[in-house]
Amino acid sequence: MLINLSDILSQDGKEMQVQATLEMDKFHTFDGDYEFAGKQPVELHLMNQGKKQLLVEAKTKLSIWIPCARCLEPVKTSFHIQCEYEIDMSQSEEDRIENLDENNFIKENSLDVEQLIYNEILVRWPMRVLCKDDCQGICSHCGKNLNKGTCNCETRELDPRMAAISDIFSKFKEV
Ligand SMILES: [Zn+2]
Ligand SMILES: [Zn+2]
């Protein structure tokens, strides 16, 4: 959704309250698309603070399905977005882009709500999502989700490592 800013910029002190529905139904990133699990409307508060200084406040709650880093099961991940920007509308668009490229949600005389919220999700994107702290992951041989039970794959190759670890522990105990 694009919000036309001409009206609010025409008069100092003018305020605007807008509720916008997010149109994006997937979150596109360089490594793939993620489905939204839930979207609340975006509550926007805009204010012309005089001298072409525009205050933008936005608030919403969203959730996106992100695969667990170990077992790849989708995990409903919540994003609580609350942000505030002061934008100098007396600058040309090129100046604004140079000064703060996070303000790329201002396009000429419009505010691009999709772009604003996209940026906010991106900066909050988690490094790693786990379905639970002790997720067992998937078997590297058969791909079975080990949270749902064990598989019949040969696990002997793990034994030397396990033995090494128990060696270390027993050494610690001796000290
Ligand atoms: Zn998992
Ligand atoms: Zn297996």
mmCIF file of C-alpha atoms and ligand atoms in Angstrom:
data_model
loop_
_atom_site.group_PDB
_atom_site.id
_atom_site.type_symbol
_atom_site.label_atom_id
_atom_site.label_comp_id
_atom_site.label_asym_id
_atom_site.label_seq_id
_atom_site.Cartn_x
_atom_site.Cartn_y
_atom_site.Cartn_z
ATOM 1 C CA MET A 1 0.000 0.000 0.000
ATOM 2 C CA LEU A 2 1.212 3.473 -0.905
ATOM 3 C CA ILE A 3 0.196 6.414 1.257
ATOM 4 C CA ASN A 4 0.132 9.739 -0.521
ATOM 5 C CA LEU A 5 1.966 12.310 1.594
ATOM 6 C CA SER A 6 1.031 15.447 -0.358
ATOM 7 C CA ASP A 7 -1.846 16.298 1.948
ATOM 8 C CA ILE A 8 0.028 15.905 5.247
ATOM 9 C CA LEU A 9 3.042 17.802 3.883
ATOM 10 C CA SER A 10 0.844 20.725 2.843
ATOM 11 C CA GLN A 11 0.285 21.879 6.417
ATOM 12 C CA ASP A 12 2.594 22.018 9.459
ATOM 13 C CA GLY A 13 1.319 20.134 12.475
ATOM 14 C CA LYS A 14 -0.970 17.961 10.417
ATOM 15 C CA GLU A 15 -1.370 14.375 11.600
ATOM 16 C CA MET A 16 -2.612 11.253 9.970
ATOM 17 C CA GLN A 17 -3.660 7.902 11.380
ATOM 18 C CA VAL A 18 -3.772 5.078 8.867
ATOM 19 C CA GLN A 19 -4.456 1.383 9.126
ATOM 20 C CA ALA A 20 -2.861 -0.491 6.268
ATOM 21 C CA THR A 21 -3.227 -4.111 5.258
ATOM 22 C CA LEU A 22 -0.013 -5.764 4.135
ATOM 23 C CA GLU A 23 -0.328 -7.007 0.584
ATOM 24 C CA MET A 24 2.728 -9.266 0.558
ATOM 25 C CA ASP A 25 1.748 -12.861 1.187
ATOM 26 C CA LYS A 26 5.295 -14.198 1.173
ATOM 27 C CA PHE A 27 8.485 -12.776 2.547
ATOM 28 C CA HIS A 28 11.088 -12.851 -0.234
ATOM 29 C CA THR A 29 14.734 -13.155 0.735
ATOM 30 C CA PHE A 30 17.884 -14.028 -1.148
ATOM 31 C CA ASP A 31 17.619 -17.623 0.098
ATOM 32 C CA GLY A 32 13.945 -18.197 -0.596
ATOM 33 C CA ASP A 33 10.347 -17.267 0.134
ATOM 34 C CA TYR A 34 8.704 -17.638 3.526
ATOM 35 C CA GLU A 35 4.947 -17.916 4.095
ATOM 36 C CA PHE A 36 3.201 -15.651 6.546
ATOM 37 C CA ALA A 37 1.444 -17.489 9.369
ATOM 38 C CA GLY A 38 -0.407 -14.373 10.487
ATOM 39 C CA LYS A 39 -0.622 -10.675 9.744
ATOM 40 C CA GLN A 40 -2.158 -7.862 11.699
ATOM 41 C CA PRO A 41 -2.916 -4.562 9.988
ATOM 42 C CA VAL A 42 -0.150 -1.994 10.192
ATOM 43 C CA GLU A 43 -1.033 0.957 12.431
ATOM 44 C CA LEU A 44 0.617 4.074 11.118
ATOM 45 C CA HIS A 45 0.861 7.477 12.682
ATOM 46 C CA LEU A 46 2.258 10.271 10.553
ATOM 47 C CA MET A 47 2.930 13.800 11.637
ATOM 48 C CA ASN A 48 4.191 16.862 9.860
ATOM 49 C CA GLN A 49 6.509 18.415 12.429
ATOM 50 C CA GLY A 50 7.097 21.546 10.399
ATOM 51 C CA LYS A 51 9.962 22.485 8.061
ATOM 52 C CA LYS A 52 9.113 19.387 6.026
ATOM 53 C CA GLN A 53 10.140 17.049 8.836
ATOM 54 C CA LEU A 54 7.899 14.035 8.734
ATOM 55 C CA LEU A 55 7.490 11.696 11.674
ATOM 56 C CA VAL A 56 6.525 8.138 10.779
ATOM 57 C CA GLU A 57 5.515 5.617 13.431
ATOM 58 C CA ALA A 58 4.482 2.113 12.518
ATOM 59 C CA LYS A 59 3.299 -0.801 14.611
ATOM 60 C CA THR A 60 2.211 -4.324 13.753
ATOM 61 C CA LYS A 61 2.512 -7.974 14.731
ATOM 62 C CA LEU A 62 3.324 -10.650 12.194
ATOM 63 C CA SER A 63 4.325 -14.265 12.160
ATOM 64 C CA ILE A 64 6.225 -16.140 9.500
ATOM 65 C CA TRP A 65 6.911 -19.851 9.011
ATOM 66 C CA ILE A 66 10.676 -20.339 9.221
ATOM 67 C CA PRO A 67 12.187 -23.845 9.028
ATOM 68 C CA CYS A 68 13.927 -25.199 12.105
ATOM 69 C CA ALA A 69 17.682 -25.056 11.555
ATOM 70 C CA ARG A 70 18.035 -28.725 12.568
ATOM 71 C CA CYS A 71 14.932 -30.636 11.485
ATOM 72 C CA LEU A 72 13.527 -28.214 8.858
ATOM 73 C CA GLU A 73 9.998 -28.358 10.319
ATOM 74 C CA PRO A 74 8.354 -24.944 9.894
ATOM 75 C CA VAL A 75 8.328 -22.880 13.072
ATOM 76 C CA LYS A 76 5.835 -20.067 13.553
ATOM 77 C CA THR A 77 8.103 -17.113 14.308
ATOM 78 C CA SER A 78 6.640 -13.877 15.641
ATOM 79 C CA PHE A 79 7.749 -10.378 14.759
ATOM 80 C CA HIS A 80 6.626 -7.494 16.948
ATOM 81 C CA ILE A 81 7.297 -4.406 14.940
ATOM 82 C CA GLN A 82 7.335 -0.959 16.398
ATOM 83 C CA CYS A 83 9.434 1.686 14.733
ATOM 84 C CA GLU A 84 9.783 5.403 14.375
ATOM 85 C CA TYR A 85 11.487 7.465 11.710
ATOM 86 C CA GLU A 86 12.004 11.141 11.160
ATOM 87 C CA ILE A 87 12.325 11.928 7.511
ATOM 88 C CA ASP A 88 13.576 15.151 6.054
ATOM 89 C CA MET A 89 11.230 15.716 3.138
ATOM 90 C CA SER A 90 13.025 18.906 2.111
ATOM 91 C CA GLN A 91 15.814 16.782 0.669
ATOM 92 C CA SER A 92 15.654 15.457 -2.815
ATOM 93 C CA GLU A 93 14.991 11.760 -3.125
ATOM 94 C CA GLU A 94 18.623 11.123 -4.120
ATOM 95 C CA ASP A 95 19.921 12.943 -1.041
ATOM 96 C CA ARG A 96 17.610 10.964 1.183
ATOM 97 C CA ILE A 97 18.727 7.685 -0.321
ATOM 98 C CA GLU A 98 22.358 8.686 0.166
ATOM 99 C CA ASN A 99 21.867 9.801 3.751
ATOM 100 C CA LEU A 100 19.851 6.890 4.991
ATOM 101 C CA ASP A 101 19.104 4.089 2.655
ATOM 102 C CA GLU A 102 16.780 2.506 5.184
ATOM 103 C CA ASN A 103 14.401 5.309 4.232
ATOM 104 C CA ASN A 104 13.894 3.760 0.828
ATOM 105 C CA PHE A 105 10.243 3.369 1.794
ATOM 106 C CA ILE A 106 9.708 7.010 0.842
ATOM 107 C CA LYS A 107 9.146 7.238 -2.888
ATOM 108 C CA GLU A 108 8.732 10.803 -4.098
ATOM 109 C CA ASN A 109 5.576 11.886 -2.277
ATOM 110 C CA SER A 110 4.434 8.485 -1.100
ATOM 111 C CA LEU A 111 5.170 6.154 1.770
ATOM 112 C CA ASP A 112 5.482 2.541 0.708
ATOM 113 C CA VAL A 113 4.109 0.541 3.650
ATOM 114 C CA GLU A 114 5.211 -2.775 2.144
ATOM 115 C CA GLN A 115 8.817 -1.600 1.865
ATOM 116 C CA LEU A 116 8.805 -0.118 5.376
ATOM 117 C CA ILE A 117 7.587 -3.357 6.951
ATOM 118 C CA TYR A 118 9.838 -5.469 4.735
ATOM 119 C CA ASN A 119 12.874 -3.572 6.098
ATOM 120 C CA GLU A 120 11.681 -4.021 9.670
ATOM 121 C CA ILE A 121 11.222 -7.771 9.271
ATOM 122 C CA LEU A 122 14.642 -8.076 7.654
ATOM 123 C CA VAL A 123 16.500 -6.368 10.515
ATOM 124 C CA ARG A 124 14.681 -8.602 13.003
ATOM 125 C CA TRP A 125 15.241 -11.822 11.046
ATOM 126 C CA PRO A 126 16.622 -14.428 13.470
ATOM 127 C CA MET A 127 20.063 -15.922 12.890
ATOM 128 C CA ARG A 128 18.696 -19.359 13.636
ATOM 129 C CA VAL A 129 15.298 -20.779 14.474
ATOM 130 C CA LEU A 130 14.868 -24.008 16.425
ATOM 131 C CA CYS A 131 11.531 -25.805 16.896
ATOM 132 C CA LYS A 132 12.722 -26.601 20.448
ATOM 133 C CA ASP A 133 16.028 -26.259 22.270
ATOM 134 C CA ASP A 134 16.681 -29.985 22.240
ATOM 135 C CA CYS A 135 15.595 -30.613 18.654
ATOM 136 C CA GLN A 136 17.215 -33.872 17.541
ATOM 137 C CA GLY A 137 17.427 -32.835 13.906
ATOM 138 C CA ILE A 138 17.208 -35.232 10.997
ATOM 139 C CA CYS A 139 19.201 -38.354 10.327
ATOM 140 C CA SER A 140 21.947 -37.498 7.855
ATOM 141 C CA HIS A 141 21.465 -40.878 6.140
ATOM 142 C CA CYS A 142 17.726 -41.389 5.715
ATOM 143 C CA GLY A 143 16.418 -37.892 6.458
ATOM 144 C CA LYS A 144 14.055 -39.057 9.183
ATOM 145 C CA ASN A 145 13.003 -36.403 11.669
ATOM 146 C CA LEU A 146 14.576 -37.805 14.842
ATOM 147 C CA ASN A 147 12.116 -35.906 17.050
ATOM 148 C CA LYS A 148 9.525 -38.381 15.791
ATOM 149 C CA GLY A 149 11.520 -41.463 16.729
ATOM 150 C CA THR A 150 14.786 -43.145 15.899
ATOM 151 C CA CYS A 151 15.622 -44.671 12.554
ATOM 152 C CA ASN A 152 17.373 -47.933 11.794
ATOM 153 C CA CYS A 153 20.458 -46.413 10.241
ATOM 154 C CA GLU A 154 23.899 -47.580 11.255
ATOM 155 C CA THR A 155 25.038 -45.235 14.026
ATOM 156 C CA ARG A 156 28.346 -46.942 14.719
ATOM 157 C CA GLU A 157 30.318 -44.169 13.017
ATOM 158 C CA LEU A 158 29.292 -41.859 15.835
ATOM 159 C CA ASP A 159 30.846 -44.138 18.410
ATOM 160 C CA PRO A 160 34.507 -43.030 18.059
ATOM 161 C CA ARG A 161 33.497 -39.431 18.697
ATOM 162 C CA MET A 162 31.355 -40.390 21.651
ATOM 163 C CA ALA A 163 34.269 -42.423 22.991
ATOM 164 C CA ALA A 164 36.597 -39.433 22.599
ATOM 165 C CA ILE A 165 34.185 -37.247 24.535
ATOM 166 C CA SER A 166 33.861 -39.710 27.368
ATOM 167 C CA ASP A 167 37.696 -39.943 27.444
ATOM 168 C CA ILE A 168 37.892 -36.194 27.954
ATOM 169 C CA PHE A 169 35.344 -36.368 30.728
ATOM 170 C CA SER A 170 37.155 -39.138 32.522
ATOM 171 C CA LYS A 171 40.417 -37.169 32.261
ATOM 172 C CA PHE A 172 38.731 -34.194 33.908
ATOM 173 C CA LYS A 173 37.526 -36.409 36.695
ATOM 174 C CA GLU A 174 41.079 -37.626 37.368
ATOM 175 C CA VAL A 175 42.423 -34.075 37.801
HETATM 176 ZN ZN ZN B 1 13.630 -28.922 14.882
HETATM 177 ZN ZN ZN B 2 18.416 -42.724 9.475
#
